[in-house]
Coordinates of C-alpha atoms in Angstrom, one line a residue:
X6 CA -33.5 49.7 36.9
X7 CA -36.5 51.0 38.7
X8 CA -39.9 51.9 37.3
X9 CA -42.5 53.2 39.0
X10 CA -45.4 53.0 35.8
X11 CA -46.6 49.9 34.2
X12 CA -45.1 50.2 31.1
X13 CA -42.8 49.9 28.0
X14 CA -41.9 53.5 27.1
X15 CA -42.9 52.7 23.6
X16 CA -46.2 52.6 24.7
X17 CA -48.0 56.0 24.0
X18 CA -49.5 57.9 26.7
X19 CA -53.3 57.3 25.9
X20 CA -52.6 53.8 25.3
X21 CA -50.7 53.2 28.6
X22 CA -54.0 54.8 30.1
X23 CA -56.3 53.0 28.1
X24 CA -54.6 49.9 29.1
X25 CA -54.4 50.7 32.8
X26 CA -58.3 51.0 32.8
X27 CA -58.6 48.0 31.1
X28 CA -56.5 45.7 33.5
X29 CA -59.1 47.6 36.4
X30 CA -62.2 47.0 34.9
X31 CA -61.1 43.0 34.5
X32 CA -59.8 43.1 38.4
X33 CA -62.8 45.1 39.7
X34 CA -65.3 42.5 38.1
X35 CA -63.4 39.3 39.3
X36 CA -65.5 37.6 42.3
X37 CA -65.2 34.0 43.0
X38 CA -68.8 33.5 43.8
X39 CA -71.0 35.7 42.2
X40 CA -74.2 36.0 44.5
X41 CA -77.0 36.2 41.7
X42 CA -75.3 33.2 40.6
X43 CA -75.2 31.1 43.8
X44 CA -79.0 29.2 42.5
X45 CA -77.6 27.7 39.7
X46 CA -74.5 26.3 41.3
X47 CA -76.8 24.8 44.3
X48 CA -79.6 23.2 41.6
X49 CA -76.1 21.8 39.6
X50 CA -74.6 20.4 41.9
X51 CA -76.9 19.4 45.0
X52 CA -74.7 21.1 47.6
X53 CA -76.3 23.4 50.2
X54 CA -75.9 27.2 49.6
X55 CA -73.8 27.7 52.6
X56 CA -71.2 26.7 51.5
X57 CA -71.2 29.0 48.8
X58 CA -71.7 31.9 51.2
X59 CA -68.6 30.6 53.1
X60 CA -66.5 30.7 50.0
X61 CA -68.0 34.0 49.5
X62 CA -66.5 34.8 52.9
X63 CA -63.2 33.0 52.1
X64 CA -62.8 34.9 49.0
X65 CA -62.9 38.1 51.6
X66 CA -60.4 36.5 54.0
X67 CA -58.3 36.1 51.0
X68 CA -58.7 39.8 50.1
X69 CA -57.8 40.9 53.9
X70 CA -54.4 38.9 54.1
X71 CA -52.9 40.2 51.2
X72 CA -53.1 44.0 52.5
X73 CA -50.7 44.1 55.3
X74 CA -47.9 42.1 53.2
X75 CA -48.2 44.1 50.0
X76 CA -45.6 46.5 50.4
X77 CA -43.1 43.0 50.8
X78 CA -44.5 41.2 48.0
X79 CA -44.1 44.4 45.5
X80 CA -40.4 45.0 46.8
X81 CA -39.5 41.3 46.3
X82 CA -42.0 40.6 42.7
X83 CA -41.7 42.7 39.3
X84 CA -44.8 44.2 38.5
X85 CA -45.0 42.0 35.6
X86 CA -44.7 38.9 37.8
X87 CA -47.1 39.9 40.2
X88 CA -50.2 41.3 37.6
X89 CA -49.3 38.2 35.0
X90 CA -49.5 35.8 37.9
X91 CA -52.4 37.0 39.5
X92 CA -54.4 37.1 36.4
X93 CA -52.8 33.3 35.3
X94 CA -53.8 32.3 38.7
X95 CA -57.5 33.9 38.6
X96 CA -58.4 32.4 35.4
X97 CA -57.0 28.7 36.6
X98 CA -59.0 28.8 39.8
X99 CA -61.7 29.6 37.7
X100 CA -61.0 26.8 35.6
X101 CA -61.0 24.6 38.5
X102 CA -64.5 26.0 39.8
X103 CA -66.0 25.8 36.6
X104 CA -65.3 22.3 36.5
X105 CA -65.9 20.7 39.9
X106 CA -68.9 19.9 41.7
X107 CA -67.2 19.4 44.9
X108 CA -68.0 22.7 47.4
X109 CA -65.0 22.2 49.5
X110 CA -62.9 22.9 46.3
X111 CA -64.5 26.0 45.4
X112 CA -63.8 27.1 48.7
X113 CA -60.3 26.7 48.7
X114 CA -60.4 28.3 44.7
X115 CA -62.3 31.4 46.2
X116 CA -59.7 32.1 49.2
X117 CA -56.7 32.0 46.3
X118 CA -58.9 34.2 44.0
X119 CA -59.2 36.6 46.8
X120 CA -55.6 36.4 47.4
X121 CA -54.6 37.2 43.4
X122 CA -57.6 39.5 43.4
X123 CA -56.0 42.2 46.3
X124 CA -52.6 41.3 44.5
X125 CA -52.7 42.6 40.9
X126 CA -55.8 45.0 41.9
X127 CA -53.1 47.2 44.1
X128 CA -50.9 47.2 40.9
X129 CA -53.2 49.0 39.2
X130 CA -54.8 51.4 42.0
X131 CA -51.9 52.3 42.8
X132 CA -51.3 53.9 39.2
X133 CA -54.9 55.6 38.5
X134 CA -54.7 57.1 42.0
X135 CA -51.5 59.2 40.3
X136 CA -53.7 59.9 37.7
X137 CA -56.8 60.7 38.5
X138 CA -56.1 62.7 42.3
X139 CA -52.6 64.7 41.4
X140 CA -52.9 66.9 44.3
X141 CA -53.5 64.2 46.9
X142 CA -57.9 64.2 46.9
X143 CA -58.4 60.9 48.7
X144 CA -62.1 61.8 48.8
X145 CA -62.0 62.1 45.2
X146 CA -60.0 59.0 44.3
X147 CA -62.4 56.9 46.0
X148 CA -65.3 58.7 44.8
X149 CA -64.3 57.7 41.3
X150 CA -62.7 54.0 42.3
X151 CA -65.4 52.7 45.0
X152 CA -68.0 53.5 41.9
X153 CA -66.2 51.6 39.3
X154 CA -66.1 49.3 41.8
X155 CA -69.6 48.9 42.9
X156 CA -70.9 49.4 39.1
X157 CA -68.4 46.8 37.3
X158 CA -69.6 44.1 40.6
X159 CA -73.5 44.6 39.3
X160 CA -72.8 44.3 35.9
X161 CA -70.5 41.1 36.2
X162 CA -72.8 39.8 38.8
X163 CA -76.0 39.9 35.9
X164 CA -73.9 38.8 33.2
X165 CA -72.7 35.7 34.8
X166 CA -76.1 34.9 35.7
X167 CA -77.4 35.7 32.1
X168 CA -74.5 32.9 31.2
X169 CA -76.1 30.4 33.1
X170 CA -79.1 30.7 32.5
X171 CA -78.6 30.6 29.0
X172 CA -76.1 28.2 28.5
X173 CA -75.0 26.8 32.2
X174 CA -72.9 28.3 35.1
X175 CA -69.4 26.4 34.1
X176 CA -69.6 27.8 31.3
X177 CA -69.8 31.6 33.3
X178 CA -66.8 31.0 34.6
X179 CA -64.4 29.6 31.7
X180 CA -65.7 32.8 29.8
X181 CA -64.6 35.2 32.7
X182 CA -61.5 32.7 32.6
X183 CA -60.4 34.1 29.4
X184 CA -60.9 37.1 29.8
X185 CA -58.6 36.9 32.8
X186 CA -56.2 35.4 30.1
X187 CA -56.6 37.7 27.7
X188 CA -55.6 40.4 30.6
X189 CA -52.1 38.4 31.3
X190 CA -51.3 38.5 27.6
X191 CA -51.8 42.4 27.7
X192 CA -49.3 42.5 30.4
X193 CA -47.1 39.8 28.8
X194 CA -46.9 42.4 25.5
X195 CA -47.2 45.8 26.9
X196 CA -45.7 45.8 30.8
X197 CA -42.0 45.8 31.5
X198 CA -39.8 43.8 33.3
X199 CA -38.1 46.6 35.6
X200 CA -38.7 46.6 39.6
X201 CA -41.0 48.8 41.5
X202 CA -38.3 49.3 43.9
X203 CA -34.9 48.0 45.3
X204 CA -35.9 44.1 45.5
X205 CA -35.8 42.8 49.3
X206 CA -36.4 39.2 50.2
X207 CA -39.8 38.1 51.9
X208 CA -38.4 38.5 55.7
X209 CA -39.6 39.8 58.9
X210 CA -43.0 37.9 58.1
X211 CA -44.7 36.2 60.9
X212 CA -46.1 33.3 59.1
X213 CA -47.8 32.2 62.4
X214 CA -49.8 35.7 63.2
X215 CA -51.0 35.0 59.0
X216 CA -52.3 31.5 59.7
X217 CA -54.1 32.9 62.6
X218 CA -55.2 35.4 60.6
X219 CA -56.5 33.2 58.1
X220 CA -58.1 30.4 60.3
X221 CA -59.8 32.7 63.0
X222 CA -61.8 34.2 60.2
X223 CA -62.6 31.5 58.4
X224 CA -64.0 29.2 60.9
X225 CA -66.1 32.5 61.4
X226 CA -67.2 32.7 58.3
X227 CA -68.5 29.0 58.7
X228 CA -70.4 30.1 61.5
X229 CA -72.5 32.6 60.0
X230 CA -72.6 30.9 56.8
X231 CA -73.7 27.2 58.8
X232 CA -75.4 28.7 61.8
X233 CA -79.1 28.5 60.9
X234 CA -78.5 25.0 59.1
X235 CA -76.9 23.9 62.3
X236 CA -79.4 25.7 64.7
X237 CA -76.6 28.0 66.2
X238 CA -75.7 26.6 69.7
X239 CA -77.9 23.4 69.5
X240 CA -75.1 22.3 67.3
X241 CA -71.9 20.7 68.9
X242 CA -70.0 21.6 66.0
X243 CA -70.8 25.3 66.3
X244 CA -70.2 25.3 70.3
X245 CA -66.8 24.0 68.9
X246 CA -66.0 26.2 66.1
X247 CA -67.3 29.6 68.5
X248 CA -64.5 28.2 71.2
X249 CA -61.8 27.9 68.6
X250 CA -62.5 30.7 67.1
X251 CA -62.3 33.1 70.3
X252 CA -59.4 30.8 71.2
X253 CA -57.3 31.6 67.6
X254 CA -58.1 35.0 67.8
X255 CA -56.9 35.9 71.3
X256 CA -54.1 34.3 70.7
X257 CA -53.3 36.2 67.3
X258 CA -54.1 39.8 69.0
X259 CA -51.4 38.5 72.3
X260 CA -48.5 37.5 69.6
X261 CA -49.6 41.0 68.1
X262 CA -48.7 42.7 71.1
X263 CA -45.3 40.5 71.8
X264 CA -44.1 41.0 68.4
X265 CA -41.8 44.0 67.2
X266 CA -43.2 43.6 64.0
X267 CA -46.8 42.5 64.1
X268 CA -48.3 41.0 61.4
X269 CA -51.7 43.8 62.6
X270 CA -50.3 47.0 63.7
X271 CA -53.2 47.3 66.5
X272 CA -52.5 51.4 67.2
X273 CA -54.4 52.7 64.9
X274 CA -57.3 51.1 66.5
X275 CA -56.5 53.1 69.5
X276 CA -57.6 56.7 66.8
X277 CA -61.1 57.8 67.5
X278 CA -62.5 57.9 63.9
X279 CA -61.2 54.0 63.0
X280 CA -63.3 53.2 66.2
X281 CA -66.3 55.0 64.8
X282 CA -65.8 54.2 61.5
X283 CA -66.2 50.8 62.1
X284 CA -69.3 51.5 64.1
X285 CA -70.6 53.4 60.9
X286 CA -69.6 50.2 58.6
X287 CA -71.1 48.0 60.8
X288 CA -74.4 50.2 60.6
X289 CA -73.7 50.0 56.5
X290 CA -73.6 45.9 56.7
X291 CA -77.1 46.1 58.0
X292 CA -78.6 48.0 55.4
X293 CA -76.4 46.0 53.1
X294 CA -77.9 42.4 54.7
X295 CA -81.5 43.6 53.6
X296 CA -80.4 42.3 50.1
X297 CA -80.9 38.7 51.5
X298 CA -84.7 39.8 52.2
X299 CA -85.1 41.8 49.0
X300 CA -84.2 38.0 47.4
X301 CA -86.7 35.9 49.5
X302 CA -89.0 38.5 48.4
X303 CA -88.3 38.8 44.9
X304 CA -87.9 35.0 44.2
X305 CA -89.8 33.3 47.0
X306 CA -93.0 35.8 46.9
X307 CA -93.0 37.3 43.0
X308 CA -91.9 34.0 41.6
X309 CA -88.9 35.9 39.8
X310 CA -86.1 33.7 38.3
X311 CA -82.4 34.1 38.9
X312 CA -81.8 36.2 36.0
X313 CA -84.6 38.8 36.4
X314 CA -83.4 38.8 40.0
X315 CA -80.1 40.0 38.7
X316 CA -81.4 42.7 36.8
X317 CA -82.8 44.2 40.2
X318 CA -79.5 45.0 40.8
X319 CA -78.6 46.8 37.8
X320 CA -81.4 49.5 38.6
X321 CA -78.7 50.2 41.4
X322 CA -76.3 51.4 38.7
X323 CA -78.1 55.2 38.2
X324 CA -77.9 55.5 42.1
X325 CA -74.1 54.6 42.2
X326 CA -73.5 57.0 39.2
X327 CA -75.6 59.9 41.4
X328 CA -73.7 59.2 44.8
X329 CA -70.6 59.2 43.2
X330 CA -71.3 62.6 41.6
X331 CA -72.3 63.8 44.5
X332 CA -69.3 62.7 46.8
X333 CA -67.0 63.9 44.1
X334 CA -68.3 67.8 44.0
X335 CA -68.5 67.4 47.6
X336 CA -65.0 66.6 48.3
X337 CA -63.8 68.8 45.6
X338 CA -65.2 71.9 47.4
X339 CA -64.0 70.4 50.5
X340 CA -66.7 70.9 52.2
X341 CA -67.2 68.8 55.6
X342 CA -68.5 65.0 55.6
X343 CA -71.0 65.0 58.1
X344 CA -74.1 65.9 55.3
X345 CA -72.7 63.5 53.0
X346 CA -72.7 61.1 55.5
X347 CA -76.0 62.0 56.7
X348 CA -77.1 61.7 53.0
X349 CA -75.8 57.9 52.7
X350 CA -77.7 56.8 55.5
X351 CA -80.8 58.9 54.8
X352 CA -81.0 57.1 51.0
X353 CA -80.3 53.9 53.1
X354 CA -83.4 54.5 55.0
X355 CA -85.8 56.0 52.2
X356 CA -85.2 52.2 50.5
X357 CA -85.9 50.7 53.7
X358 CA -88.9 52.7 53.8
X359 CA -90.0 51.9 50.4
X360 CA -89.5 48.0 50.9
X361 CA -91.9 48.2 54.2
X362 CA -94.4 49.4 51.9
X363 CA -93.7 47.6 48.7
X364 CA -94.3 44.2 50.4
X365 CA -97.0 42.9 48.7
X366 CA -97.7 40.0 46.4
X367 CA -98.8 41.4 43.3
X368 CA -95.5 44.2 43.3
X369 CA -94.9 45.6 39.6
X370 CA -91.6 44.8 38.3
X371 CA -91.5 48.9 37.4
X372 CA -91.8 49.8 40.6
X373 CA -88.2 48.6 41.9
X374 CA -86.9 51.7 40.5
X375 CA -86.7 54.0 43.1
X376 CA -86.0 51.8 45.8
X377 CA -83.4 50.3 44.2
X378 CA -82.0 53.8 43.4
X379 CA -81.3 55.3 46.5
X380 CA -80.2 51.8 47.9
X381 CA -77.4 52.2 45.1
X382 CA -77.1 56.1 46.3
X383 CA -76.5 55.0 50.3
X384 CA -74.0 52.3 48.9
X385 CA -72.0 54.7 47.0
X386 CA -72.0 57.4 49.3
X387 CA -71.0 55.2 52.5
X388 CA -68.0 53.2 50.7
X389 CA -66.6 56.7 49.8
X390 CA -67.1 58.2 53.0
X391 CA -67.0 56.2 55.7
X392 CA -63.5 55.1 54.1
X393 CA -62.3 57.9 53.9
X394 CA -63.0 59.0 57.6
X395 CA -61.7 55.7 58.7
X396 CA -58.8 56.0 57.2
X397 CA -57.7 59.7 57.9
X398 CA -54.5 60.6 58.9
X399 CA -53.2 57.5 59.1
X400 CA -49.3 56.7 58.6
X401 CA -48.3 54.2 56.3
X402 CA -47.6 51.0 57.9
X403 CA -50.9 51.6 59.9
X404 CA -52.6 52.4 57.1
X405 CA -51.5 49.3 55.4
X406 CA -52.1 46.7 58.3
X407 CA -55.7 48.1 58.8
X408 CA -57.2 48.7 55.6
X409 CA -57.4 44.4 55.5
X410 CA -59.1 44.2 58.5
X411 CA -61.8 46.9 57.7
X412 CA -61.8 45.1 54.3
X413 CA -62.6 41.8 56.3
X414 CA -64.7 43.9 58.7
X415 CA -67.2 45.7 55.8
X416 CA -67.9 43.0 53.4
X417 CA -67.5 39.8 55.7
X418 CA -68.3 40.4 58.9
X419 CA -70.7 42.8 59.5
X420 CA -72.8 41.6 56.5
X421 CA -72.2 38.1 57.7
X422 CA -73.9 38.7 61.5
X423 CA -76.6 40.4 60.0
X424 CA -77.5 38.3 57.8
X425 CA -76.9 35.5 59.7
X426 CA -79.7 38.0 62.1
X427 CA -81.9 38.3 60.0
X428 CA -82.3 34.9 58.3
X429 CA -82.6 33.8 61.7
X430 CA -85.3 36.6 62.4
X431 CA -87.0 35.5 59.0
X432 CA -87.8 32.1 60.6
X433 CA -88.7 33.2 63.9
X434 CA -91.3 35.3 62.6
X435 CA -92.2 33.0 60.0
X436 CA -93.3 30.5 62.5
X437 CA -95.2 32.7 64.8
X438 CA -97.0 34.0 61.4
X439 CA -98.1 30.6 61.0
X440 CA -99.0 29.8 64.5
X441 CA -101.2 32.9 64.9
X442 CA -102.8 31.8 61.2
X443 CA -103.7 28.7 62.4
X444 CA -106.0 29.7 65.5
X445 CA -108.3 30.1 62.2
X446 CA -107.8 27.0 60.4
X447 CA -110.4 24.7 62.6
X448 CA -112.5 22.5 60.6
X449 CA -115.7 24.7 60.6
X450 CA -113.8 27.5 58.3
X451 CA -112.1 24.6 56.1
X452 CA -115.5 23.2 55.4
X453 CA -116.9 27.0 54.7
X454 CA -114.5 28.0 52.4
X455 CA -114.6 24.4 50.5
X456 CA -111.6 23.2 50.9
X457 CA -109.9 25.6 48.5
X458 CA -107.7 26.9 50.9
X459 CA -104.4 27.3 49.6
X460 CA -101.4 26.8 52.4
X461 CA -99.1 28.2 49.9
X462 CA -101.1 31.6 50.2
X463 CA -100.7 31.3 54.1
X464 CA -96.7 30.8 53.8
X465 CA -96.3 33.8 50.9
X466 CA -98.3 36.1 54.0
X467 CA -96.3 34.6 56.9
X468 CA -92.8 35.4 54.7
X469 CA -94.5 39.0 53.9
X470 CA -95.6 39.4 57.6
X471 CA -92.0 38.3 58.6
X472 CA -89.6 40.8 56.1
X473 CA -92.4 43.6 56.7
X474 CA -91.5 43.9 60.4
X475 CA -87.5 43.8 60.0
X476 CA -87.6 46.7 57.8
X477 CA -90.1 48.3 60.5
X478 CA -87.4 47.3 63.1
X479 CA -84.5 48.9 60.5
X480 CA -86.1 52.0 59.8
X481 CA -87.0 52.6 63.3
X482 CA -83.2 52.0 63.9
X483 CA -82.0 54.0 61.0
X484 CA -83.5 57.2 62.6
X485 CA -80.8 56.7 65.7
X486 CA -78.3 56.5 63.5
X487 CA -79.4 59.3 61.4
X488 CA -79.1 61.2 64.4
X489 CA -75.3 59.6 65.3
X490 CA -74.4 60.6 61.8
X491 CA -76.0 64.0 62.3
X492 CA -74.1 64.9 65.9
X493 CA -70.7 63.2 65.8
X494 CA -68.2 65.3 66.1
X495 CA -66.2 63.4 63.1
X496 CA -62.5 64.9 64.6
X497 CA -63.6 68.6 65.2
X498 CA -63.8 67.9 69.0
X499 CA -61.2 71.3 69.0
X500 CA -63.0 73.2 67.1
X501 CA -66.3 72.6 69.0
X502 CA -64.1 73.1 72.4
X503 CA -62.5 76.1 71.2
X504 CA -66.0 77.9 70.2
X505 CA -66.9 76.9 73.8
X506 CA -64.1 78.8 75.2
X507 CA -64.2 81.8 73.2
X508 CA -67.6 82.6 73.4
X509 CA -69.1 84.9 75.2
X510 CA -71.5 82.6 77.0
X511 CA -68.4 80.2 77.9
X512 CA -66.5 83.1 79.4
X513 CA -69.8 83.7 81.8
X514 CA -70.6 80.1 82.6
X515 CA -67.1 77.8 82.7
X516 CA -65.7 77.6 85.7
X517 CA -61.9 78.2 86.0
X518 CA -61.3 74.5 86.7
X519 CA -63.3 74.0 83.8
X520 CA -61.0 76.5 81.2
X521 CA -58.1 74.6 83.0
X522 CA -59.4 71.3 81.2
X523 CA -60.4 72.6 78.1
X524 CA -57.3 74.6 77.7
X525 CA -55.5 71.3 78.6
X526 CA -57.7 69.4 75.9
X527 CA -56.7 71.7 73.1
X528 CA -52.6 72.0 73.7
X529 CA -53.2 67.6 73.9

């Protein structure tokens, strides 16, 4: 009765593949809020864009639970049930969303997107990681999968937008609705109705660790979405929400450490490349925060409309396709990661580079190109990497329980505090733009110049001043990272220790006491 493929056995080889890709593509370009989109949905229905950036962060949340039960949920669902639910689920929320204008809805809708999302996507990952890496090439896998990923996002992302600004944004999402439909009834027609595995009910789940899960992070995710609006810790309601939060979340990692089966395993976080791995994604959230910039830029100073502000981020796609090249050969010659992940933040800080000097009013739309390109290059090269080194040598259940949390970690959190940073930068500098300006704007130089002064000229430099000295502040930054990436060890400590000892100058030089350690080191 059990089945480990997808399929009917009727179903020809290159058709079962062709189908698998298929299903993939229509998970990998599912998002509940689609970023470029996030104008039209404020102008529509009148409600700030915070809380469309929290349901962006809910939709993450979502994502991030789903992880650490999906070995449960497979052994107690058919695959069928689980991939035609998800997408039957998808395409109802999006329903819903496309036909509310209440934001407190379409939060709720995007946590249960993410949720279906992580579901059926692992039904199918699971598969093309068979396929495509036979000999057991995570490096490889993700090489190919991170930049179907990152390609398929850009592509929805503009498309939507070209929806709504041609016809309007509900519309975007019944169309994406059907598609979802049209993936269940592939699954109806094609997929059997054989298990996975011997079916086991949904036991040993700690129901309470999960809500704690799921409420510490969103109230955090409505604290970097509604921190400016609120004026951070001026606001009662964010004093409040910053006490609950640290309140929920000691109490989930003490039941973690209490429980015999935790919801969060917490020992891999005790390994010495998850600890720098998730110092290396949150370096990767800051470059990847500069995209709020690179919008206040493009729309606020070049006058650019949501749609053409889309298409910025398809110039990311010949990037994506080059870093993904790249990481492929390099992990196919097995050759070690700490170039490659010297190379992702280098491209990271050429574009940071670029945008310091590109910050002028009168930018040509051409020239987006090549910053754009190696921002897509550092993206691609730093999903495949720096998940990979995070998640070396990991067992299962550890494996399982963290790759949530980094999940919730890379795309939520560390994007959300700097963002949350840097809009809060943004008006700082803003306003001490403005405030040096006026020293100059007495009325002896109004009556000089005639009157014909134009304070929207003096905002457009004080927003240029203000972006043009964060990515000073980045790039000065990205040169101590460049030199982290460039000198951590990235788990050859024994190599480096055994070179020591052998050589000639460490037989001269080490003290005995000294061997004793070493010696010790390397049998640990």
């Amino acid at each position: 009765m059990y089945n480990q493929g997808l399929f009917y056995s009727w179903v020809p080889k290159s058709v079962m593949l062709l189908l698998i890709v298929v299903i993939a593509l229509i998970f990998f370009g599912i998002s509940a809020i689609y970023t470029p989109n996030i104008t039209y949905l404020v102008g529509s229905t009148g409600a700030m864009s915070e809380y469309y950036l929290w349901a962006n962060y809910a939709s993450v949340v979502g994502m991030g639970t789903v992880m650490p039960l999906i070995v449960r949920i497979k052994a107690r669902f058919r695959t069928k049930e689980i991939l035609v639910g998800s997408l039957t689920g998808i395409a109802l929320l999006f329903v819903v969303m496309g036909t509310t204008h209440q934001p407190q809805v379409i939060i709720g809708a995007s946590f249960l997107i993410g949720v279906f999302k992580m579901l059926g996507m692992m039904e199918v990952v699971l598969p093309l990681m068979f396929i495509l890496t036979k000999d057991g090439n995570r490096g490889r896998f993700y090489s190919i999968f991170y930049t179907a990923v990152l390609v398929v996002t850009q592509m929805a992302g503009y498309y939507i937008t070209k929806i709504s600004y041609y016809a309007n944004w509900q519309f975007g999402y019944l169309v994406y609705a059907s598609i979802c439909l049209v993936g269940a009834m592939i699954c109806i027609v094609f997929q059997h109705n054989q298990r996975f595995m011997r079916k086991v009910p949904l036991y040993y789940i700690d129901w309470l660790s999960v809500l704690l899960y799921i409420s510490s992070f969103m109230i955090l995710g409505y604290i970097l979405a509604f921190g400016k609006q609120q004026n951070w810790f001026e606001s009662t309601q964010i004093k409040y929400a910053v006490l609950t939060f640290v309140l929920f979340v000691f109490s989930f990692f003490l039941r973690q450490k209490l429980l015999t089966r935790p919801f969060l395993s917490l020992k891999a976080f005790s390994k010495n490349n998850v600890r720098h791995g998730i110092v290396m994604l949150l370096f990767l959230g800051m470059y990847l925060a500069t995209t709020n910039m690179q919008n206040t830029f493009a729309m606020g100073v070049l006058g650019y409309n949501a749609l053409t502000n889309a298409s910025l981020n398809m110039m990311m796609i010949p990037g994506l396709l080059v870093g993904a090249i790249v990481s492929y050969q390099w992990f196919n010659r097995l050759i070690p990661i700490r170039m490659l992940m010297f190379t992702g933040f280098a491209a990271f800080m050429m574009y940071t580079i670029m945008m310091y000097f590109f910050m002028v009013p009168e930018l040509n739309y051409n020239l987006w190109l090549l910053p754009q390109f190696f921002k897509g290059m550092g993206m691609s090269i730093l999903f495949i990497v720096i998940w990979y080194y995070t998640l070396d040598k990991l067992d299962i259940p550890s494996l399982l329980s963290l790759i949530g949390f980094v999940l919730l970690w890379r795309t939520f959190i560390s994007l959300g505090i700097f963002s949350a940073l840097f809009t809060w930068l943004q008006y700082k500098l803003q306003l001490q733009s403005l405030s040096n300006l006026a020293v100059y704007l007495d009325d002896v130089w109004l009556i000089q110049s005639g009157g014909t002064i134009s304070f929207s000229t003096v905002q457009i430099n004080a927003i240029l001043g203000a972006n043009k000295i964060i990515f000073g502040f980045i790039t000065i930054l990205g040169i101590g990272i460049l030199l982290y990436a460039l000198f951590h060890h990235y788990g050859r400590t024994k190599d480096v220790l055994t070179r020591i000892r052998m050589s000639k100058i460490g037989q001269l030089w080490i003290s005995s006491k000294d061997k004793e350690k070493i010696d010790e080191q390397l049998e640990g």
